[in-house]
Amino acid sequence: MTTGAPTPTYPARPRRSRMRTFLPLGLAAWLVLEIWLLTVVAGAVSGFAVFLLLVAGFVLGSVVIKRAGRRAFQNLNEALQRGGAPSSSGSSGNGLMMLGGLLLMIPGLISDAVGLLLLIPPVQKAIGRYAERTFDRKLREAAPGTLGDAFQQARMQRPDGKVVQGEVIVRDEPGDDTPQEPRPPLTR
């Protein structure tokens, strides 16, 4: 039975990004590789030696994270006493040091190797420069405007307790001084 109403057309589903597709597969492959490598090394050396290696990695990672956090807090404190923003030169490696410490704390030999690699200052500088270039490129590719313009929203509270979300539309056209008709109230 037809009602005469047109059949609704739904927009095509947006494509799934590569990151959302391959991240779970990469994570699963990394976990399988970590477990396989741990069993191979435990068979070659001993299980107790691997256990001690994992505990040492956890302790070293926690020390690295604590040290990087203290250094970041000290840089922030000094900047606040000067009355300015923290300098990027003093705190350039704190985030990567914390990431390296976190990777050391995760049980596994591959994550330990990558964590130790992130603790080397020339590697930190190279990764920092690469991340900055990538961020600048993505920022240049973005549409002009401010974040506030893109996501300015209003929330209206109705008397029945429901929240209605909507976008705020600002019209700053000159000569648009004509009064608009009164809007009906939100309650019924």
PDB file of C-alpha atoms in Angstrom, residues 17-176:
ATOM      1  CA  SER A  17      39.118   5.485   8.061  1.00  0.00           C
ATOM      2  CA  ARG A  18      42.196   3.321   7.661  1.00  0.00           C
ATOM      3  CA  MET A  19      43.069   3.894  11.296  1.00  0.00           C
ATOM      4  CA  ARG A  20      39.760   2.438  12.489  1.00  0.00           C
ATOM      5  CA  THR A  21      40.204  -0.523  10.176  1.00  0.00           C
ATOM      6  CA  PHE A  22      43.813  -1.473  10.822  1.00  0.00           C
ATOM      7  CA  LEU A  23      44.334  -0.396  14.449  1.00  0.00           C
ATOM      8  CA  PRO A  24      42.537  -3.420  15.978  1.00  0.00           C
ATOM      9  CA  LEU A  25      44.343  -5.774  13.593  1.00  0.00           C
ATOM     10  CA  GLY A  26      47.713  -4.198  14.372  1.00  0.00           C
ATOM     11  CA  LEU A  27      47.046  -4.338  18.114  1.00  0.00           C
ATOM     12  CA  ALA A  28      46.097  -8.023  17.921  1.00  0.00           C
ATOM     13  CA  ALA A  29      49.191  -8.835  15.841  1.00  0.00           C
ATOM     14  CA  TRP A  30      51.397  -6.913  18.297  1.00  0.00           C
ATOM     15  CA  LEU A  31      49.953  -8.831  21.269  1.00  0.00           C
ATOM     16  CA  VAL A  32      50.440 -12.192  19.553  1.00  0.00           C
ATOM     17  CA  LEU A  33      54.017 -11.253  18.632  1.00  0.00           C
ATOM     18  CA  GLU A  34      54.759 -10.133  22.214  1.00  0.00           C
ATOM     19  CA  ILE A  35      53.451 -13.393  23.684  1.00  0.00           C
ATOM     20  CA  TRP A  36      55.309 -15.496  21.113  1.00  0.00           C
ATOM     21  CA  LEU A  37      58.568 -13.635  21.750  1.00  0.00           C
ATOM     22  CA  LEU A  38      58.179 -14.000  25.524  1.00  0.00           C
ATOM     23  CA  THR A  39      57.690 -17.763  25.188  1.00  0.00           C
ATOM     24  CA  VAL A  40      60.686 -18.099  22.852  1.00  0.00           C
ATOM     25  CA  VAL A  41      62.964 -16.128  25.192  1.00  0.00           C
ATOM     26  CA  ALA A  42      61.616 -17.980  28.245  1.00  0.00           C
ATOM     27  CA  GLY A  43      62.389 -21.284  26.531  1.00  0.00           C
ATOM     28  CA  ALA A  44      65.908 -20.154  25.615  1.00  0.00           C
ATOM     29  CA  VAL A  45      66.882 -18.582  28.942  1.00  0.00           C
ATOM     30  CA  SER A  46      64.422 -19.382  31.712  1.00  0.00           C
ATOM     31  CA  GLY A  47      61.002 -18.251  32.824  1.00  0.00           C
ATOM     32  CA  PHE A  48      62.390 -16.656  35.962  1.00  0.00           C
ATOM     33  CA  ALA A  49      64.859 -14.518  33.973  1.00  0.00           C
ATOM     34  CA  VAL A  50      62.035 -13.272  31.735  1.00  0.00           C
ATOM     35  CA  PHE A  51      59.949 -12.493  34.822  1.00  0.00           C
ATOM     36  CA  LEU A  52      62.826 -10.482  36.310  1.00  0.00           C
ATOM     37  CA  LEU A  53      63.240  -8.655  33.002  1.00  0.00           C
ATOM     38  CA  LEU A  54      59.546  -7.717  32.963  1.00  0.00           C
ATOM     39  CA  VAL A  55      59.655  -6.524  36.578  1.00  0.00           C
ATOM     40  CA  ALA A  56      62.789  -4.467  35.859  1.00  0.00           C
ATOM     41  CA  GLY A  57      61.033  -2.896  32.862  1.00  0.00           C
ATOM     42  CA  PHE A  58      58.027  -2.004  35.025  1.00  0.00           C
ATOM     43  CA  VAL A  59      60.210  -0.411  37.712  1.00  0.00           C
ATOM     44  CA  LEU A  60      62.322   1.493  35.158  1.00  0.00           C
ATOM     45  CA  GLY A  61      59.185   2.716  33.385  1.00  0.00           C
ATOM     46  CA  SER A  62      57.650   4.023  36.596  1.00  0.00           C
ATOM     47  CA  VAL A  63      60.885   5.856  37.455  1.00  0.00           C
ATOM     48  CA  VAL A  64      61.016   7.417  33.977  1.00  0.00           C
ATOM     49  CA  ILE A  65      57.381   8.560  34.153  1.00  0.00           C
ATOM     50  CA  LYS A  66      57.903  10.035  37.608  1.00  0.00           C
ATOM     51  CA  ARG A  67      61.041  11.888  36.506  1.00  0.00           C
ATOM     52  CA  ALA A  68      59.402  13.266  33.340  1.00  0.00           C
ATOM     53  CA  GLY A  69      56.345  14.362  35.310  1.00  0.00           C
ATOM     54  CA  ARG A  70      58.477  16.165  37.873  1.00  0.00           C
ATOM     55  CA  ARG A  71      60.449  17.879  35.123  1.00  0.00           C
ATOM     56  CA  ALA A  72      57.252  18.992  33.351  1.00  0.00           C
ATOM     57  CA  PHE A  73      55.790  20.293  36.618  1.00  0.00           C
ATOM     58  CA  GLN A  74      59.024  22.137  37.415  1.00  0.00           C
ATOM     59  CA  ASN A  75      59.028  23.788  33.958  1.00  0.00           C
ATOM     60  CA  LEU A  76      55.414  24.826  34.416  1.00  0.00           C
ATOM     61  CA  ASN A  77      56.098  26.193  37.895  1.00  0.00           C
ATOM     62  CA  GLU A  78      59.094  28.231  36.661  1.00  0.00           C
ATOM     63  CA  ALA A  79      57.047  29.618  33.781  1.00  0.00           C
ATOM     64  CA  LEU A  80      54.232  30.651  36.096  1.00  0.00           C
ATOM     65  CA  GLN A  81      56.702  32.413  38.402  1.00  0.00           C
ATOM     66  CA  ARG A  82      58.116  34.298  35.386  1.00  0.00           C
ATOM     67  CA  GLY A  83      54.582  35.155  34.310  1.00  0.00           C
ATOM     68  CA  GLY A  84      54.800  33.611  30.865  1.00  0.00           C
ATOM     69  CA  ALA A  85      54.040  30.430  29.003  1.00  0.00           C
ATOM     70  CA  PRO A  86      56.271  27.375  29.421  1.00  0.00           C
ATOM     71  CA  SER A  87      59.079  27.312  26.882  1.00  0.00           C
ATOM     72  CA  SER A  88      58.958  24.523  24.351  1.00  0.00           C
ATOM     73  CA  SER A  89      62.732  24.039  24.470  1.00  0.00           C
ATOM     74  CA  GLY A  90      62.802  22.944  28.115  1.00  0.00           C
ATOM     75  CA  SER A  91      59.879  20.568  27.919  1.00  0.00           C
ATOM     76  CA  SER A  92      60.419  19.107  24.472  1.00  0.00           C
ATOM     77  CA  GLY A  93      60.950  15.513  25.525  1.00  0.00           C
ATOM     78  CA  ASN A  94      58.611  15.118  28.506  1.00  0.00           C
ATOM     79  CA  GLY A  95      55.699  13.662  26.548  1.00  0.00           C
ATOM     80  CA  LEU A  96      57.879  11.203  24.666  1.00  0.00           C
ATOM     81  CA  MET A  97      59.682  10.268  27.886  1.00  0.00           C
ATOM     82  CA  MET A  98      56.339   9.521  29.507  1.00  0.00           C
ATOM     83  CA  LEU A  99      55.311   7.456  26.487  1.00  0.00           C
ATOM     84  CA  GLY A 100      58.616   5.583  26.663  1.00  0.00           C
ATOM     85  CA  GLY A 101      58.080   4.927  30.378  1.00  0.00           C
ATOM     86  CA  LEU A 102      54.566   3.666  29.702  1.00  0.00           C
ATOM     87  CA  LEU A 103      55.850   1.306  27.020  1.00  0.00           C
ATOM     88  CA  LEU A 104      58.477   0.045  29.466  1.00  0.00           C
ATOM     89  CA  MET A 105      55.748  -0.665  32.012  1.00  0.00           C
ATOM     90  CA  ILE A 106      53.690  -2.717  29.546  1.00  0.00           C
ATOM     91  CA  PRO A 107      54.787  -6.365  29.756  1.00  0.00           C
ATOM     92  CA  GLY A 108      56.580  -7.419  26.611  1.00  0.00           C
ATOM     93  CA  LEU A 109      59.976  -7.285  25.012  1.00  0.00           C
ATOM     94  CA  ILE A 110      59.008  -5.337  21.880  1.00  0.00           C
ATOM     95  CA  SER A 111      57.289  -2.621  23.891  1.00  0.00           C
ATOM     96  CA  ASP A 112      60.374  -2.468  26.153  1.00  0.00           C
ATOM     97  CA  ALA A 113      62.647  -2.016  23.132  1.00  0.00           C
ATOM     98  CA  VAL A 114      60.458   0.762  21.688  1.00  0.00           C
ATOM     99  CA  GLY A 115      60.224   2.391  25.139  1.00  0.00           C
ATOM    100  CA  LEU A 116      64.000   2.372  25.525  1.00  0.00           C
ATOM    101  CA  LEU A 117      64.342   3.806  22.027  1.00  0.00           C
ATOM    102  CA  LEU A 118      62.040   6.692  22.973  1.00  0.00           C
ATOM    103  CA  LEU A 119      64.327   7.564  25.894  1.00  0.00           C
ATOM    104  CA  ILE A 120      67.232   8.431  23.574  1.00  0.00           C
ATOM    105  CA  PRO A 121      67.356  12.243  23.078  1.00  0.00           C
ATOM    106  CA  PRO A 122      68.179  12.272  19.316  1.00  0.00           C
ATOM    107  CA  VAL A 123      65.237   9.917  18.688  1.00  0.00           C
ATOM    108  CA  GLN A 124      62.994  12.183  20.790  1.00  0.00           C
ATOM    109  CA  LYS A 125      64.049  15.239  18.767  1.00  0.00           C
ATOM    110  CA  ALA A 126      63.494  13.473  15.438  1.00  0.00           C
ATOM    111  CA  ILE A 127      60.039  12.229  16.443  1.00  0.00           C
ATOM    112  CA  GLY A 128      59.182  15.659  17.876  1.00  0.00           C
ATOM    113  CA  ARG A 129      60.146  17.404  14.614  1.00  0.00           C
ATOM    114  CA  TYR A 130      58.168  14.863  12.575  1.00  0.00           C
ATOM    115  CA  ALA A 131      55.094  15.297  14.796  1.00  0.00           C
ATOM    116  CA  GLU A 132      55.343  19.088  14.586  1.00  0.00           C
ATOM    117  CA  ARG A 133      55.614  19.029  10.778  1.00  0.00           C
ATOM    118  CA  THR A 134      52.648  16.666  10.543  1.00  0.00           C
ATOM    119  CA  PHE A 135      50.573  18.825  12.894  1.00  0.00           C
ATOM    120  CA  ASP A 136      51.432  21.991  10.931  1.00  0.00           C
ATOM    121  CA  ARG A 137      50.519  20.306   7.635  1.00  0.00           C
ATOM    122  CA  LYS A 138      47.169  19.113   9.001  1.00  0.00           C
ATOM    123  CA  LEU A 139      46.507  22.580  10.408  1.00  0.00           C
ATOM    124  CA  ARG A 140      47.193  24.206   7.010  1.00  0.00           C
ATOM    125  CA  GLU A 141      44.863  21.725   5.290  1.00  0.00           C
ATOM    126  CA  ALA A 142      42.025  22.512   7.698  1.00  0.00           C
ATOM    127  CA  ALA A 143      39.300  24.935   6.687  1.00  0.00           C
ATOM    128  CA  PRO A 144      39.724  28.521   7.875  1.00  0.00           C
ATOM    129  CA  GLY A 145      37.824  29.695  10.898  1.00  0.00           C
ATOM    130  CA  THR A 146      38.003  29.166  14.589  1.00  0.00           C
ATOM    131  CA  LEU A 147      37.044  26.125  16.551  1.00  0.00           C
ATOM    132  CA  GLY A 148      34.479  28.194  18.412  1.00  0.00           C
ATOM    133  CA  ASP A 149      32.777  29.105  15.128  1.00  0.00           C
ATOM    134  CA  ALA A 150      32.593  25.484  14.064  1.00  0.00           C
ATOM    135  CA  PHE A 151      31.193  24.082  17.272  1.00  0.00           C
ATOM    136  CA  GLN A 152      29.133  26.889  18.755  1.00  0.00           C
ATOM    137  CA  GLN A 153      26.011  25.247  20.118  1.00  0.00           C
ATOM    138  CA  ALA A 154      23.151  26.158  22.382  1.00  0.00           C
ATOM    139  CA  ARG A 155      21.366  24.032  24.930  1.00  0.00           C
ATOM    140  CA  MET A 156      17.840  24.918  25.851  1.00  0.00           C
ATOM    141  CA  GLN A 157      16.155  23.471  28.906  1.00  0.00           C
ATOM    142  CA  ARG A 158      12.479  22.717  28.412  1.00  0.00           C
ATOM    143  CA  PRO A 159      10.033  22.827  31.325  1.00  0.00           C
ATOM    144  CA  ASP A 160       9.535  19.056  31.175  1.00  0.00           C
ATOM    145  CA  GLY A 161      13.255  18.543  31.856  1.00  0.00           C
ATOM    146  CA  LYS A 162      14.315  17.573  28.337  1.00  0.00           C
ATOM    147  CA  VAL A 163      17.380  19.204  26.817  1.00  0.00           C
ATOM    148  CA  VAL A 164      17.180  20.401  23.238  1.00  0.00           C
ATOM    149  CA  GLN A 165      20.493  20.861  21.446  1.00  0.00           C
ATOM    150  CA  GLY A 166      20.892  23.081  18.463  1.00  0.00           C
ATOM    151  CA  GLU A 167      23.305  25.302  16.612  1.00  0.00           C
ATOM    152  CA  VAL A 168      23.567  29.034  17.156  1.00  0.00           C
ATOM    153  CA  ILE A 169      23.217  30.989  13.938  1.00  0.00           C
ATOM    154  CA  VAL A 170      24.523  34.543  14.110  1.00  0.00           C
ATOM    155  CA  ARG A 171      23.431  36.904  11.354  1.00  0.00           C
ATOM    156  CA  ASP A 172      25.506  40.056  11.287  1.00  0.00           C
ATOM    157  CA  GLU A 173      24.255  41.439   8.007  1.00  0.00           C
ATOM    158  CA  PRO A 174      24.090  45.225   7.811  1.00  0.00           C
ATOM    159  CA  GLY A 175      20.655  46.639   7.139  1.00  0.00           C
ATOM    160  CA  ASP A 176      18.884  43.641   8.651  1.00  0.00           C
TER     161      ASP A 176
END
